[in-house]
Coordinates of C-alpha atoms and ligand atoms in Angstrom, one line a residue:
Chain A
X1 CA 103.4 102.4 86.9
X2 CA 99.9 102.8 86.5
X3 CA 98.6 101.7 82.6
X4 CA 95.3 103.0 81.7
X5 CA 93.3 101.8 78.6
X6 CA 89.8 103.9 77.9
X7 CA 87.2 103.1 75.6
X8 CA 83.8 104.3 74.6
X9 CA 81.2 101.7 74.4
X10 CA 77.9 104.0 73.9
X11 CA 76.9 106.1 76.7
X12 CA 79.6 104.3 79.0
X13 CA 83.1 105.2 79.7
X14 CA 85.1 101.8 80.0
X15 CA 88.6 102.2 82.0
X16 CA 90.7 99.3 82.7
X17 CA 94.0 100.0 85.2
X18 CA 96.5 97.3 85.5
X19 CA 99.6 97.8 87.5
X20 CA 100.0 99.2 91.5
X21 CA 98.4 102.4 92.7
X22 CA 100.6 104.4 95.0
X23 CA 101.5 108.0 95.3
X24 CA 103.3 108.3 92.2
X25 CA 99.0 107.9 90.6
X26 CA 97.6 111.2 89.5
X27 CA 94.2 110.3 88.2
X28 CA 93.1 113.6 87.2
X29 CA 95.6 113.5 84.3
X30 CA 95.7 109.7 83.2
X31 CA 91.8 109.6 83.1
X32 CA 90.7 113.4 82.5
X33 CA 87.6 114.9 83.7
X34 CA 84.9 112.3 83.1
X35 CA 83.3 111.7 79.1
X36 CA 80.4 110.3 80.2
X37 CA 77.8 110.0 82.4
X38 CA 78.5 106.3 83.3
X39 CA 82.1 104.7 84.0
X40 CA 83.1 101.4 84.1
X41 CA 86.1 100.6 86.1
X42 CA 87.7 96.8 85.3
X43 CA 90.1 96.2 88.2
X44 CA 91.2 92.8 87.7
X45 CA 94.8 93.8 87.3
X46 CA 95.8 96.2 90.4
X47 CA 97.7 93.5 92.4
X48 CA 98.3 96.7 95.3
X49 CA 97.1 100.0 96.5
X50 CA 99.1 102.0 99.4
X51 CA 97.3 104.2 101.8
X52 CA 98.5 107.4 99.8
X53 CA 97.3 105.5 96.6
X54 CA 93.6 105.2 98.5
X55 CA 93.5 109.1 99.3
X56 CA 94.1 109.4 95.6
X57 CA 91.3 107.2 94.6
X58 CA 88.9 108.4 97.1
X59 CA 89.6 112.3 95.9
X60 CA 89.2 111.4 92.6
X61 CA 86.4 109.4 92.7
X62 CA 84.1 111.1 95.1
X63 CA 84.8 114.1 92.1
X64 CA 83.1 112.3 89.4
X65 CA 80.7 111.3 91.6
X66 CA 79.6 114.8 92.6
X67 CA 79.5 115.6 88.6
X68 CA 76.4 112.9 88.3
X69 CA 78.3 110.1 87.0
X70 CA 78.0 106.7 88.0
X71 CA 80.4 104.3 89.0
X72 CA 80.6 100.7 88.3
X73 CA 83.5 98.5 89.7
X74 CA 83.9 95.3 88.0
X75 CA 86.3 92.3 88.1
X76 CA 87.7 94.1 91.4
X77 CA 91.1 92.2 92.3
X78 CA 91.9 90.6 95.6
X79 CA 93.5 93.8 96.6
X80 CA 90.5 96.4 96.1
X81 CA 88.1 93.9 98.1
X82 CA 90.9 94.1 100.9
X83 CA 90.3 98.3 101.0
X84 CA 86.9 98.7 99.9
X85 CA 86.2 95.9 103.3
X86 CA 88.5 98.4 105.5
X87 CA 86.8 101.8 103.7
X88 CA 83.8 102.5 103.6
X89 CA 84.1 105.5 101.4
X90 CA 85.9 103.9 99.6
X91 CA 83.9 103.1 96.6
X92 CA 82.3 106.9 96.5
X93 CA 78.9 105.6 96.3
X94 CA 79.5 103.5 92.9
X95 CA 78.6 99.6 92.6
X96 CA 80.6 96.7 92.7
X97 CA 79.6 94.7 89.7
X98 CA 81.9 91.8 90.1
X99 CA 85.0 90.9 92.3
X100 CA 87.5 87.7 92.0
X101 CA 87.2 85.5 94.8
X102 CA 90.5 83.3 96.3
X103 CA 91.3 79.8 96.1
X104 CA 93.8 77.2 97.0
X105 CA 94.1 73.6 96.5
X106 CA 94.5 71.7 99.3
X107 CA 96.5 69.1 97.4
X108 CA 99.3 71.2 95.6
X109 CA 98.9 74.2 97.1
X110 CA 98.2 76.2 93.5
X111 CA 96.4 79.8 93.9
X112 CA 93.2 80.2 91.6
X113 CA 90.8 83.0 91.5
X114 CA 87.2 82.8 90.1
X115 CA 85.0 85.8 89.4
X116 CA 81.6 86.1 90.8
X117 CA 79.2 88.9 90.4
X118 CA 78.4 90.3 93.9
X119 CA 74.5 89.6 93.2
X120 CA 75.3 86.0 92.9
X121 CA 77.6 86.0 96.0
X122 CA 74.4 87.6 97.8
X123 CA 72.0 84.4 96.5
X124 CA 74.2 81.5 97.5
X125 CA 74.7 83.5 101.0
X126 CA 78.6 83.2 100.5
X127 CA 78.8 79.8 100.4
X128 CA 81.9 79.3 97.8
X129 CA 81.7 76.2 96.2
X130 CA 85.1 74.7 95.8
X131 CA 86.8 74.5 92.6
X132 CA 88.6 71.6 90.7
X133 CA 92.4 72.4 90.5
X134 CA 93.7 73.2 87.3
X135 CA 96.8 71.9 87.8
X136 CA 96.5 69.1 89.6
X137 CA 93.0 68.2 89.5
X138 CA 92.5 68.3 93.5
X139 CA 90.0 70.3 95.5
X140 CA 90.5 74.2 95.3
X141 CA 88.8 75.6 98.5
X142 CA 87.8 79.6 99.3
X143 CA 91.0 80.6 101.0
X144 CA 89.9 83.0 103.3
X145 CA 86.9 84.3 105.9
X146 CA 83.7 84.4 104.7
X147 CA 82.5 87.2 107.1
X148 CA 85.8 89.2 106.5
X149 CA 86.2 89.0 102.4
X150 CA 82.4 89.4 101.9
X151 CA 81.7 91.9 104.5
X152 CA 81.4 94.8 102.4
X153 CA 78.4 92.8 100.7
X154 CA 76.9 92.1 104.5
X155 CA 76.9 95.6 105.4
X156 CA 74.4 96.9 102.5
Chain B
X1 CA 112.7 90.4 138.0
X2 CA 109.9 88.2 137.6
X3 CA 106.5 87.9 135.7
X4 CA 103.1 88.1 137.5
X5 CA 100.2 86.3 135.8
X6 CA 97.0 86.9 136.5
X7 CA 94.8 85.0 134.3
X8 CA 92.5 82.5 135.6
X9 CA 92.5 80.7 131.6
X10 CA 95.0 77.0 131.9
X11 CA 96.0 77.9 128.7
X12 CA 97.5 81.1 129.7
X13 CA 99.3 79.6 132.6
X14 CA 100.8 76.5 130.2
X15 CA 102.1 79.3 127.8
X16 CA 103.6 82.1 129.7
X17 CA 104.7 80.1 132.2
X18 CA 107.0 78.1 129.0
X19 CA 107.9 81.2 127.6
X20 CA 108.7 83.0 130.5
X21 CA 111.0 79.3 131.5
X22 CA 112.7 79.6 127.5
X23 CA 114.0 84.0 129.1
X24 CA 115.1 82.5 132.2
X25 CA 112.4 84.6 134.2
X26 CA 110.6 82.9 137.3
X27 CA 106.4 83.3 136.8
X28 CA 103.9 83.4 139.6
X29 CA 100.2 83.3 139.2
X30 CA 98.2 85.6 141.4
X31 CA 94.3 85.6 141.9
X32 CA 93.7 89.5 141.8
X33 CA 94.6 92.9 140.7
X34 CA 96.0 93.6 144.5
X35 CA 98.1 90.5 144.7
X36 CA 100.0 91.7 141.4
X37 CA 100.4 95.1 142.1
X38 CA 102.1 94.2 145.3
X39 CA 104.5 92.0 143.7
X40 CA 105.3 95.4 141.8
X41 CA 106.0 97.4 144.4
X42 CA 108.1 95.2 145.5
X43 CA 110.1 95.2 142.2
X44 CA 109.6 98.2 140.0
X45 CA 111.1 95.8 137.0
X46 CA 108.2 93.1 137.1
X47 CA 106.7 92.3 133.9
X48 CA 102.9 92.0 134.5
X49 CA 100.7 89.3 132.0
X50 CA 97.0 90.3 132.5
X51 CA 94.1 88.7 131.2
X52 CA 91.8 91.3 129.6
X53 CA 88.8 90.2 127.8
X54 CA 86.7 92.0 130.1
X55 CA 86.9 95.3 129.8
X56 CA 85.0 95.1 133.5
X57 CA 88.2 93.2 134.5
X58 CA 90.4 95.7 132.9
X59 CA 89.4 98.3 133.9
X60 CA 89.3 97.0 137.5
X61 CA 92.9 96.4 137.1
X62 CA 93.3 99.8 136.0
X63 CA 91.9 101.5 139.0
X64 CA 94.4 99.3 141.6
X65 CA 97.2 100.3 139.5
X66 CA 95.6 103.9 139.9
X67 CA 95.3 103.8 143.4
X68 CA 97.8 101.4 144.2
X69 CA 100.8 102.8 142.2
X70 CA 99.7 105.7 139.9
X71 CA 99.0 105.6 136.1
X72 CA 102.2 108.0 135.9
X73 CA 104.1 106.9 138.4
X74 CA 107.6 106.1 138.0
X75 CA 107.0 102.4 139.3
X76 CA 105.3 101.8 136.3
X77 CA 106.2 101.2 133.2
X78 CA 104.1 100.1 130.4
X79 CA 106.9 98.4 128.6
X80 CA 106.4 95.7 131.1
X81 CA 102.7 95.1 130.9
X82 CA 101.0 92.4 128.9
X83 CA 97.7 92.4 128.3
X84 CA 96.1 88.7 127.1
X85 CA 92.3 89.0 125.1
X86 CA 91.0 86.3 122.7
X87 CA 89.3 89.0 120.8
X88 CA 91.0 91.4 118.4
X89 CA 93.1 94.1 119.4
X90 CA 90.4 96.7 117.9
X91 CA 87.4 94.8 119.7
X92 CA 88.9 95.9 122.8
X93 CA 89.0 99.6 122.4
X94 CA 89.4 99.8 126.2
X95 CA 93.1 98.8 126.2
X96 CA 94.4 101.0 123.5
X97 CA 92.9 104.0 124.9
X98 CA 94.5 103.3 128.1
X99 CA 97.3 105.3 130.0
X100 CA 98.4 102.0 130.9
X101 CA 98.8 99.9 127.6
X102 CA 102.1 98.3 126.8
X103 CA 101.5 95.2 124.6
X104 CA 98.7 93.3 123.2
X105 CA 98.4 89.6 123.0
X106 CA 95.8 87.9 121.1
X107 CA 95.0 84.4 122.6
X108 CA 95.6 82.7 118.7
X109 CA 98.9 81.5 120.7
X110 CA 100.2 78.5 120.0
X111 CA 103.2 76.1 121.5
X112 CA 105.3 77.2 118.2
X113 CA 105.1 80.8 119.6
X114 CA 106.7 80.1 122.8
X115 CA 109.6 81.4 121.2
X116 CA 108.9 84.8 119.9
X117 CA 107.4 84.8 123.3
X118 CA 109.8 84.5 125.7
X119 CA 111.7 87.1 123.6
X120 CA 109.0 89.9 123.9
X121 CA 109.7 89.2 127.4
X122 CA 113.4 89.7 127.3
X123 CA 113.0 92.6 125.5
X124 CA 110.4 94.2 128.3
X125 CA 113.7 92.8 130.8
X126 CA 116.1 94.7 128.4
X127 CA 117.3 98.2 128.1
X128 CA 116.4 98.0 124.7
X129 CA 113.6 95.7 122.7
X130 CA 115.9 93.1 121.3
X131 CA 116.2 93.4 117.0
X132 CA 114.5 91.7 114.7
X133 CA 116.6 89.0 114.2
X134 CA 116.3 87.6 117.9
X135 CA 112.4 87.1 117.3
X136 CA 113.8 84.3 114.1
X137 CA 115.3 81.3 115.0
X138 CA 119.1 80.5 114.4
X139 CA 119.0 79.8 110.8
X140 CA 118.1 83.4 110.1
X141 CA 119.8 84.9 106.9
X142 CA 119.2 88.9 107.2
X143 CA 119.7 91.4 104.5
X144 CA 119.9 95.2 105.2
X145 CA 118.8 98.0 103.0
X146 CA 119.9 102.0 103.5
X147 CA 117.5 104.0 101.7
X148 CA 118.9 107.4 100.8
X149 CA 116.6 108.5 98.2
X150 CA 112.4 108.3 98.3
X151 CA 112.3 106.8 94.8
X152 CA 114.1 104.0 95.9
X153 CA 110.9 102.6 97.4
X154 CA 109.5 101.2 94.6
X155 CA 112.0 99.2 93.1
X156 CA 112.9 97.8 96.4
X157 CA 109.3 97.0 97.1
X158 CA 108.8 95.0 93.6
X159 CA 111.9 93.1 94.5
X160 CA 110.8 92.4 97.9
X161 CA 107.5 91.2 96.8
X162 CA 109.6 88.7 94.3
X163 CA 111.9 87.7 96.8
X164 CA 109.1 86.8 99.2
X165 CA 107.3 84.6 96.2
X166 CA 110.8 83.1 95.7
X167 CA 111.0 81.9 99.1
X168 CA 107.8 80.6 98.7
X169 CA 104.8 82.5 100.4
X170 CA 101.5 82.7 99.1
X171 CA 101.1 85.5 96.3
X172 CA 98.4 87.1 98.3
X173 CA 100.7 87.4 101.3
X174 CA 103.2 88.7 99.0
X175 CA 101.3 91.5 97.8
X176 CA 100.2 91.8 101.9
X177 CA 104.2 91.9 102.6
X178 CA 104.9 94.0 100.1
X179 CA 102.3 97.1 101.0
X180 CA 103.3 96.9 104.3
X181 CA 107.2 97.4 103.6
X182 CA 105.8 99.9 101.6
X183 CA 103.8 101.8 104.3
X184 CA 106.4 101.8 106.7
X185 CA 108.8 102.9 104.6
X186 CA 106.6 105.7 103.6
X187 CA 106.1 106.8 107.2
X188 CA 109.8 106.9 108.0
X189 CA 110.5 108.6 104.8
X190 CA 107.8 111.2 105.0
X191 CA 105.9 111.0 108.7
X192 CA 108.6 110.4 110.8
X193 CA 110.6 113.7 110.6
X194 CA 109.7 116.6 112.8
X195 CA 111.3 119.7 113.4
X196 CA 112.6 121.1 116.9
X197 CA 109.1 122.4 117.6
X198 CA 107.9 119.3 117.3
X199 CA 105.9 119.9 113.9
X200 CA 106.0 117.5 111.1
X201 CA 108.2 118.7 108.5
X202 CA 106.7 116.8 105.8
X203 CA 102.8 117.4 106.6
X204 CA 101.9 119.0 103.2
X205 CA 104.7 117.2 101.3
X206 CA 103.2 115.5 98.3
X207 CA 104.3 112.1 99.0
X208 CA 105.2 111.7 95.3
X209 CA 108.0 114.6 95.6
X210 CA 111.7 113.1 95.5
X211 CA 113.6 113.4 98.8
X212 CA 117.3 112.8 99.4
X213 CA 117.4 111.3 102.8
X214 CA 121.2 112.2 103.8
X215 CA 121.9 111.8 107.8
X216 CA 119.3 112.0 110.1
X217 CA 116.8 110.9 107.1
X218 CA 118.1 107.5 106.1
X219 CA 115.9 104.8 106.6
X220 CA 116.7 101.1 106.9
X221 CA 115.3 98.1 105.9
X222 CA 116.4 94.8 107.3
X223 CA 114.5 91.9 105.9
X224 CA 115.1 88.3 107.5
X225 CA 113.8 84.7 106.9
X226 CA 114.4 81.6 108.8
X227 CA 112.8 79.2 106.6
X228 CA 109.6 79.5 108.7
X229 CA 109.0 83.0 109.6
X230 CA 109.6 86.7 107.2
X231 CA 111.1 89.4 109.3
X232 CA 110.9 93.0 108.5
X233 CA 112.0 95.7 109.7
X234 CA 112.0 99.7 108.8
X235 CA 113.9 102.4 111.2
X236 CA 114.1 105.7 111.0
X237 CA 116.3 107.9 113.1
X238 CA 113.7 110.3 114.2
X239 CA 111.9 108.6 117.1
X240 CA 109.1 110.7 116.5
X241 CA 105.9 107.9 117.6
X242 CA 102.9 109.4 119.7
X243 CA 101.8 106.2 121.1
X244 CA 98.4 107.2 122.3
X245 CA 97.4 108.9 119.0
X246 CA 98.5 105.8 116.9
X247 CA 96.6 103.2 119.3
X248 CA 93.5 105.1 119.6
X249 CA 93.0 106.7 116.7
X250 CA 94.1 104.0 114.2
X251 CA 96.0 101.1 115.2
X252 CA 92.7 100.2 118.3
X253 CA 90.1 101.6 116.0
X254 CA 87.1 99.0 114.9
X255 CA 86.6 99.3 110.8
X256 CA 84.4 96.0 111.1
X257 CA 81.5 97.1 112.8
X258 CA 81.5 100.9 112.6
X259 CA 82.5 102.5 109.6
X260 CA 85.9 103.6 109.2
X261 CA 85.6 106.7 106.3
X262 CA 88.7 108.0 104.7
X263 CA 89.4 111.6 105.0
X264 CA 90.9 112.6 102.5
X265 CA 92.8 115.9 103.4
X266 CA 94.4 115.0 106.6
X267 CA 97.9 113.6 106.0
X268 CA 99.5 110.9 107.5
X269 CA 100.3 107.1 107.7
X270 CA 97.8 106.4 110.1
X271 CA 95.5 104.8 108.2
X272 CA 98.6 102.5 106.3
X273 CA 100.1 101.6 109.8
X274 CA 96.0 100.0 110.5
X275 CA 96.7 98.2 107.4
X276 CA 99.8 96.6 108.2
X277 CA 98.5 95.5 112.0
X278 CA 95.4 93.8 110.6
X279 CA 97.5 91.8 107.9
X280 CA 100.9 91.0 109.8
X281 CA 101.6 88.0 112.4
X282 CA 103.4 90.5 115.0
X283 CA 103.9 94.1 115.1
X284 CA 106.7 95.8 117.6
X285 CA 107.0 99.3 117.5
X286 CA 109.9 100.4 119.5
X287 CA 110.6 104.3 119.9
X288 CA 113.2 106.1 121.7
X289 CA 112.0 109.4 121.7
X290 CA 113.7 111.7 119.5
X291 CA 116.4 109.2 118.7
X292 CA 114.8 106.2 116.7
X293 CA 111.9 104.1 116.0
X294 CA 112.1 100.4 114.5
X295 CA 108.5 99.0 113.7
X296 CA 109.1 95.2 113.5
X297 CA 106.9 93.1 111.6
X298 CA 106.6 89.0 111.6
X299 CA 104.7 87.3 108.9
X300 CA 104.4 83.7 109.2
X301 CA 104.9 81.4 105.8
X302 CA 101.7 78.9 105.8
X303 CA 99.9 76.9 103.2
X304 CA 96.7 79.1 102.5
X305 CA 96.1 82.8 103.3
X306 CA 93.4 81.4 105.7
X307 CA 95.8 80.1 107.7
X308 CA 97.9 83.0 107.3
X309 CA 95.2 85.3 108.9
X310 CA 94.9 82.6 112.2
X311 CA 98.3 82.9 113.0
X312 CA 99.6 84.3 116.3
X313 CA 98.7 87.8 116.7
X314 CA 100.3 90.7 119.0
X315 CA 101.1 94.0 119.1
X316 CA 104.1 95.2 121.3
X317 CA 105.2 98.8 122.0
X318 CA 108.5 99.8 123.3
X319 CA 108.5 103.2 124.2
X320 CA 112.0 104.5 125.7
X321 CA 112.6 108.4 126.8
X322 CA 115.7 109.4 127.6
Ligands
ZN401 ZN1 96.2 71.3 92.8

């Protein structure tokens, strides 16, 4: 199941979703017609969205969009870059802020993420720098293409 | 029977030539498009391996097979017909728009996949594609799931995806495994059936609406592991594919370079079945028209998901009409 926490911080609606978007999602009744003119969307823990779980989002989001409110995706999981690379509706004209980036140590194999924010992904041309494992201490390396995970950030 | 190559790469001669050894199926190379089709009309059950990078190449093919034999002829049958690129499926548009297209074989190939292979041939020799569990190795353990409701996709997905960190794979790929189970089992539940017109009888379902899937509506799910290699495989008793509307409008379609928009009021799995292609190893849809489909998917367990993307990639379709 979708969980959905919303706060007000000033003029901006924060939303964070943890859990897997599938059909089962109806957004217009677990986040309401939009408060505020600008929403904040913290992704970090949607581990999957199904293609009937991406016509949801797109519907929902291209709504709020046509009421005037802006849409910010930040800490965008794994998952979401996947789609909004294959989609290119798929963020309904809103910015991604921030999105975690994969990693895996070449010595114990160990999976670690690190957040960037997309305009610093831009300025060191996507050139990950590696990571020290936190487990073992080895080298963590970008574990995947860098013209296929970034490639929504190459197309703007 | 026999297998034609025509491909002027070494590599392609070195592999085929193993796999089609490993099915017990002699392999001659031949230097042009006229050479193989008259093997063919010598024997209607030839299995043809064609280099297609080019699409010049292709399409020249295309046109002796035209002339030659005819793109409906009953000589030819695309179950048999190979087609070798070292591009992706989707940067050759040409082949999944053709009349002509059987399988797709992306030149990521390595000696390891002489195996899986020789049984895509077999299965083009066969009456039927062989199952999933031919395309593992020996030491395959398989598990098979009948799914009589819809809400039993969920829970069966979650424990999928645990299973498949159990055994090991990346989390990444588990997540990858785990939408794709879930997307096929989503079109067999909800695309597949169609009624005696031909119409689908779920097109304005809400896929959220609880079906009881009694007979004809059961779905199965086998899932199998060999240590190396995670099998799946979803079937529905419906055997409803349309093979050209699948390869050209989702399964060949380009979202890298030109902009693939979501619309969001046309139903359909379209769009999940892309998905699954672009983040499986293999993918072997095999249809007997209005009796069954399987989709078969291979996912290969590696170290990183980088090396999970380079594995070998194809895309076979068996279509059978009865
Ligand atoms: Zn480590």
């Amino acid at each position: 199941m979708l969980h959905v926490v919303k706060e007000q911080r000033g003029d901006i609606l924060l939303v964070k979703l943890t859990g897997s978007i599938d059909e089962n999602i109806d957004f217009g009744t677990v986040l309401g017609p939009p408060s505020s003119t600008k929403m904040d969307l913290l992704l970090k823990e949607v581990p999957r969205i199904n293609s009937v779980g991406v016509k949801a989002w797109i519907k929902y989001f291209q709504g709020v969009v046509a009421k005037g409110v802006q849409l910010r995706f930040m800490e965008c999981s794994t998952a979401l870059v996947e789609q909004i690379n294959l989609i290119s509706n798929f963020t309904c004209g809103g910015t991604v802020e921030s999105i975690y980036v994969p990693f895996c140590c070449a010595s114990c194999g160990t999976e670690l993420l690190g957040l960037f924010r997309c305009v610093d992904l831009k300025k060191i041309k996507f050139q990950i720098p590696d990571l020290k494992c936190a487990k073992c201490g080895g080298i963590a390396s970008f574990d995947d293409i860098p013209e296929e995970y970034f490639a929504f950030l190459q197309r703007e | 029977m026999q297998i034609v190559l025509l491909s002027a790469v070494p590599e392609d001669k070195v592999f085929f030539e193993a796999a089609a050894k490993m099915a017990n199926v002699a392999c001659v190379q031949v230097a042009n498009a006229e050479q193989a089709v008259a093997v063919l009309l010598k024997d209607p059950a030839t299995i043809m391996i064609i280099e297609s990078s080019q699409m010049d190449a292709f399409k020249a093919f295309e046109k002796v097979m035209s002339e030659k034999v005819g793109l409906f002829s009953a000589l030819l049958n695309p179950n048999n017909l190979f087609y070798v690129a070292s591009q992706s499926f989707h940067d050759a548009p040409y082949l999944a728009q053709s009349e002509i297209f059987g399988h797709f074989i992306h030149r990521s190939y390595t000696q390891d996949n002489i195996y899986v292979m020789a049984r895509l041939l077999e299965s083009s020799g066969a009456e039927r594609a062989l199952p999933l569990e031919k395309f593992l190795s020996k030491e395959v353990k398989t598990q098979t799931i009948k799914i009589t409701k819809s809400v039993q996709k969920r829970p069966i997905v979650e424990s999928l995806k645990n299973y498949v960190l159990k055994i090991g794979f990346k989390s990444r790929v588990a997540a990858v495994i785990a939408t794709a189970t879930d997307e096929l089992i989503m079109n067999a539940v909800f695309d597949a059936p169609m009624d005696e017109l031909g119409k689908h009888v779920h097109a304005q379902t809400p896929r959220s609406t609880a079906l009881e899937l009694d007979e004809k509506n059961v779905v199965e799910l086998k899932i199998a592991f060999d240590m190396k290699t995670l099998g799946i495989s979803v079937t529905d008793l419906h055997g409803s594919v349309d093979k050209k509307k699948l390869l050209s409008q989702h399964l060949g379609r380009s979202y890298e370079n030109k902009e693939y928009e979501m619309k969001t009021v046309v139903a359909g799995a379209g769009l999940g079945l892309a998905h699954v292609y672009r983040n499986c190893g293999g993918m072997i849809i095999s249809c007997e028209q209005g009796v069954r489909t399987e989709v078969n998917l291979l996912f290969k367990k590696t170290d990183s998901f980088r090396d999970f993307k380079d594995q070998f990639r194809f895309l076979s379709t068996f279509m059978y009409f009865t």
